[in-house]
mmCIF file of C-alpha atoms in Angstrom:
data_model
loop_
_atom_site.group_PDB
_atom_site.id
_atom_site.type_symbol
_atom_site.label_atom_id
_atom_site.label_comp_id
_atom_site.label_asym_id
_atom_site.label_seq_id
_atom_site.Cartn_x
_atom_site.Cartn_y
_atom_site.Cartn_z
ATOM 1 C CA UNK A 1 109.245 80.845 86.620
ATOM 2 C CA UNK A 2 107.511 81.116 83.238
ATOM 3 C CA UNK A 3 106.128 77.568 83.643
ATOM 4 C CA UNK A 4 104.713 78.487 87.068
ATOM 5 C CA UNK A 5 102.966 81.555 85.576
ATOM 6 C CA UNK A 6 101.537 79.357 82.800
ATOM 7 C CA UNK A 7 100.239 76.838 85.368
ATOM 8 C CA UNK A 8 98.731 79.603 87.534
ATOM 9 C CA UNK A 9 96.959 81.037 84.469
ATOM 10 C CA UNK A 10 95.581 77.560 83.729
ATOM 11 C CA UNK A 11 94.261 77.298 87.300
ATOM 12 C CA UNK A 12 92.557 80.687 86.958
ATOM 13 C CA UNK A 13 90.858 79.536 83.738
ATOM 14 C CA UNK A 14 89.471 76.567 85.720
ATOM 15 C CA UNK A 15 87.909 78.842 88.368
ATOM 16 C CA UNK A 16 90.717 79.001 90.928
ATOM 17 C CA UNK A 17 91.786 82.352 92.364
ATOM 18 C CA UNK A 18 95.254 83.106 93.707
ATOM 19 C CA UNK A 19 96.890 85.830 95.744
ATOM 20 C CA UNK A 20 100.161 86.450 97.543
ATOM 21 C CA UNK A 21 100.137 88.124 100.964
ATOM 22 C CA UNK A 22 103.238 89.608 102.607
ATOM 23 C CA UNK A 23 103.219 88.538 106.266
ATOM 24 C CA UNK A 24 106.447 90.331 107.253
ATOM 25 C CA UNK A 25 106.196 91.935 110.681
ATOM 26 C CA UNK A 26 108.452 93.850 113.009
ATOM 27 C CA UNK A 27 108.343 94.212 116.748
ATOM 28 C CA UNK A 28 110.463 95.757 119.418
ATOM 29 C CA UNK A 29 110.423 98.196 122.223
ATOM 30 C CA UNK A 30 112.082 101.416 123.281
ATOM 31 C CA UNK A 31 113.156 102.867 126.603
ATOM 32 C CA UNK A 32 113.088 106.666 126.704
ATOM 33 C CA UNK A 33 112.958 106.730 122.893
ATOM 34 C CA UNK A 34 116.007 104.489 122.490
ATOM 35 C CA UNK A 35 115.430 101.194 120.631
ATOM 36 C CA UNK A 36 116.384 98.347 122.973
ATOM 37 C CA UNK A 37 115.133 95.336 121.071
ATOM 38 C CA UNK A 38 114.096 95.013 117.459
ATOM 39 C CA UNK A 39 112.899 91.862 115.729
ATOM 40 C CA UNK A 40 111.658 91.300 112.187
ATOM 41 C CA UNK A 41 109.866 88.199 110.994
ATOM 42 C CA UNK A 42 109.766 87.687 107.221
ATOM 43 C CA UNK A 43 107.084 85.664 105.550
ATOM 44 C CA UNK A 44 104.818 85.185 102.579
ATOM 45 C CA UNK A 45 101.463 83.418 102.423
ATOM 46 C CA UNK A 46 100.118 82.164 99.112
ATOM 47 C CA UNK A 47 96.353 81.635 99.003
ATOM 48 C CA UNK A 48 94.334 79.676 96.474
ATOM 49 C CA UNK A 49 90.555 79.668 96.476
ATOM 50 C CA UNK A 50 89.229 76.430 95.005
ATOM 51 C CA UNK A 51 86.264 76.355 92.607
ATOM 52 C CA UNK A 52 84.576 73.925 95.041
ATOM 53 C CA UNK A 53 85.135 72.683 98.588
ATOM 54 C CA UNK A 54 88.035 70.286 99.136
ATOM 55 C CA UNK A 55 86.965 66.812 100.245
ATOM 56 C CA UNK A 56 89.146 67.104 103.367
ATOM 57 C CA UNK A 57 90.610 69.617 105.809
ATOM 58 C CA UNK A 58 94.190 69.218 106.997
ATOM 59 C CA UNK A 59 97.433 70.970 107.843
ATOM 60 C CA UNK A 60 100.875 69.783 106.769
ATOM 61 C CA UNK A 61 104.033 71.057 108.430
ATOM 62 C CA UNK A 62 107.591 70.029 109.163
ATOM 63 C CA UNK A 63 108.008 67.189 111.637
ATOM 64 C CA UNK A 64 109.735 68.533 114.755
ATOM 65 C CA UNK A 65 110.656 67.428 118.246
ATOM 66 C CA UNK A 66 107.576 69.201 119.597
ATOM 67 C CA UNK A 67 105.340 67.465 117.085
ATOM 68 C CA UNK A 68 106.847 64.109 118.031
ATOM 69 C CA UNK A 69 105.853 64.813 121.649
ATOM 70 C CA UNK A 70 102.301 65.618 120.553
ATOM 71 C CA UNK A 71 102.122 62.151 118.939
ATOM 72 C CA UNK A 72 102.323 60.621 122.408
ATOM 73 C CA UNK A 73 98.876 62.078 123.142
ATOM 74 C CA UNK A 74 97.334 62.428 119.688
ATOM 75 C CA UNK A 75 97.367 59.927 116.830
ATOM 76 C CA UNK A 76 98.799 61.186 113.533
ATOM 77 C CA UNK A 77 98.225 59.741 110.066
ATOM 78 C CA UNK A 78 101.095 57.513 108.974
ATOM 79 C CA UNK A 79 101.285 56.522 105.309
ATOM 80 C CA UNK A 80 103.840 53.674 105.553
ATOM 81 C CA UNK A 81 106.184 55.962 103.596
ATOM 82 C CA UNK A 82 109.228 56.491 105.820
ATOM 83 C CA UNK A 83 110.474 59.593 103.984
ATOM 84 C CA UNK A 84 107.072 61.271 104.164
ATOM 85 C CA UNK A 85 106.200 60.139 107.689
ATOM 86 C CA UNK A 86 109.560 61.325 109.081
ATOM 87 C CA UNK A 87 109.428 64.705 107.305
ATOM 88 C CA UNK A 88 105.770 65.761 107.513
ATOM 89 C CA UNK A 89 103.420 66.242 110.455
ATOM 90 C CA UNK A 90 99.775 65.851 109.377
ATOM 91 C CA UNK A 91 96.975 67.364 111.437
ATOM 92 C CA UNK A 92 93.403 66.567 110.425
ATOM 93 C CA UNK A 93 89.979 65.808 111.827
ATOM 94 C CA UNK A 94 89.094 63.892 108.648
ATOM 95 C CA UNK A 95 91.495 60.955 108.567
ATOM 96 C CA UNK A 96 89.702 58.942 105.880
ATOM 97 C CA UNK A 97 89.599 61.684 103.212
ATOM 98 C CA UNK A 98 93.057 63.006 104.107
ATOM 99 C CA UNK A 99 94.486 59.496 103.792
ATOM 100 C CA UNK A 100 92.787 59.152 100.372
ATOM 101 C CA UNK A 101 94.367 62.464 99.283
ATOM 102 C CA UNK A 102 97.789 61.278 100.493
ATOM 103 C CA UNK A 103 97.504 57.931 98.687
ATOM 104 C CA UNK A 104 99.209 59.522 95.650
ATOM 105 C CA UNK A 105 103.026 59.166 95.852
ATOM 106 C CA UNK A 106 103.698 62.363 93.850
ATOM 107 C CA UNK A 107 101.488 64.351 96.206
ATOM 108 C CA UNK A 108 103.384 63.030 99.243
ATOM 109 C CA UNK A 109 106.725 63.850 97.584
ATOM 110 C CA UNK A 110 105.537 67.403 96.807
ATOM 111 C CA UNK A 111 104.305 67.947 100.367
ATOM 112 C CA UNK A 112 107.553 66.605 101.846
ATOM 113 C CA UNK A 113 109.587 68.952 99.621
ATOM 114 C CA UNK A 114 107.373 71.960 100.376
ATOM 115 C CA UNK A 115 107.422 71.532 104.152
ATOM 116 C CA UNK A 116 111.088 70.486 104.007
ATOM 117 C CA UNK A 117 111.771 73.991 102.700
ATOM 118 C CA UNK A 118 110.183 75.355 105.882
ATOM 119 C CA UNK A 119 106.673 75.788 104.543
ATOM 120 C CA UNK A 120 103.291 74.974 106.033
ATOM 121 C CA UNK A 121 100.237 74.001 103.991
ATOM 122 C CA UNK A 122 96.649 74.308 105.219
ATOM 123 C CA UNK A 123 93.544 73.060 103.441
ATOM 124 C CA UNK A 124 90.379 74.547 104.901
ATOM 125 C CA UNK A 125 86.967 74.621 103.284
ATOM 126 C CA UNK A 126 87.543 75.984 99.791
ATOM 127 C CA UNK A 127 91.034 77.387 100.344
ATOM 128 C CA UNK A 128 94.634 76.204 100.270
ATOM 129 C CA UNK A 129 97.242 78.292 102.110
ATOM 130 C CA UNK A 130 101.004 77.916 101.746
ATOM 131 C CA UNK A 131 103.110 79.909 104.210
ATOM 132 C CA UNK A 132 106.863 80.216 103.884
ATOM 133 C CA UNK A 133 109.529 82.646 105.063
ATOM 134 C CA UNK A 134 110.602 83.715 101.574
ATOM 135 C CA UNK A 135 109.341 84.125 98.018
ATOM 136 C CA UNK A 136 108.266 80.830 96.437
ATOM 137 C CA UNK A 137 110.803 79.248 94.080
ATOM 138 C CA UNK A 138 109.741 77.826 90.685
ATOM 139 C CA UNK A 139 109.984 74.270 92.060
ATOM 140 C CA UNK A 140 107.800 75.191 95.039
ATOM 141 C CA UNK A 141 105.342 76.910 92.695
ATOM 142 C CA UNK A 142 104.986 73.822 90.529
ATOM 143 C CA UNK A 143 104.653 71.654 93.646
ATOM 144 C CA UNK A 144 101.846 73.863 94.938
ATOM 145 C CA UNK A 145 100.067 73.863 91.563
ATOM 146 C CA UNK A 146 100.046 70.043 91.697
ATOM 147 C CA UNK A 147 98.858 70.149 95.334
ATOM 148 C CA UNK A 148 96.059 72.628 94.626
ATOM 149 C CA UNK A 149 94.792 70.655 91.615
ATOM 150 C CA UNK A 150 94.724 67.470 93.707
ATOM 151 C CA UNK A 151 93.026 69.212 96.648
ATOM 152 C CA UNK A 152 90.264 70.417 94.345
ATOM 153 C CA UNK A 153 89.644 66.850 93.216
#
């Protein structure tokens, strides 16, 4: 974890900002004051603000049966990388710049590992968001540092 902290400090020195947001929520209902149903959803969102706008906007998430159905009606970027294409669903309105970002093999491997752990990554304007159901591991932290540096250009 010390290496992740070192990398985050380096990003801050380059003009990036970073914060962690707890997205845990509970819901349920009662009948006559008696709890009938209780549900808790655990989550953490990590947010990086880039020193300048990213050259693309996209979302990366785990490939699922539902996403495969969406592909029938909407074209998705395919990178001719079977491991990446089978593991990651890419949603973007800027195919050219997103494809250029994904041209780096290490970036694709990082994204596949991050979404394979159940995470979702969103690049919008000058921010990168990484949402996951638990605290980020050191490997995920280093993967996101690489991702954020690449997203910033």
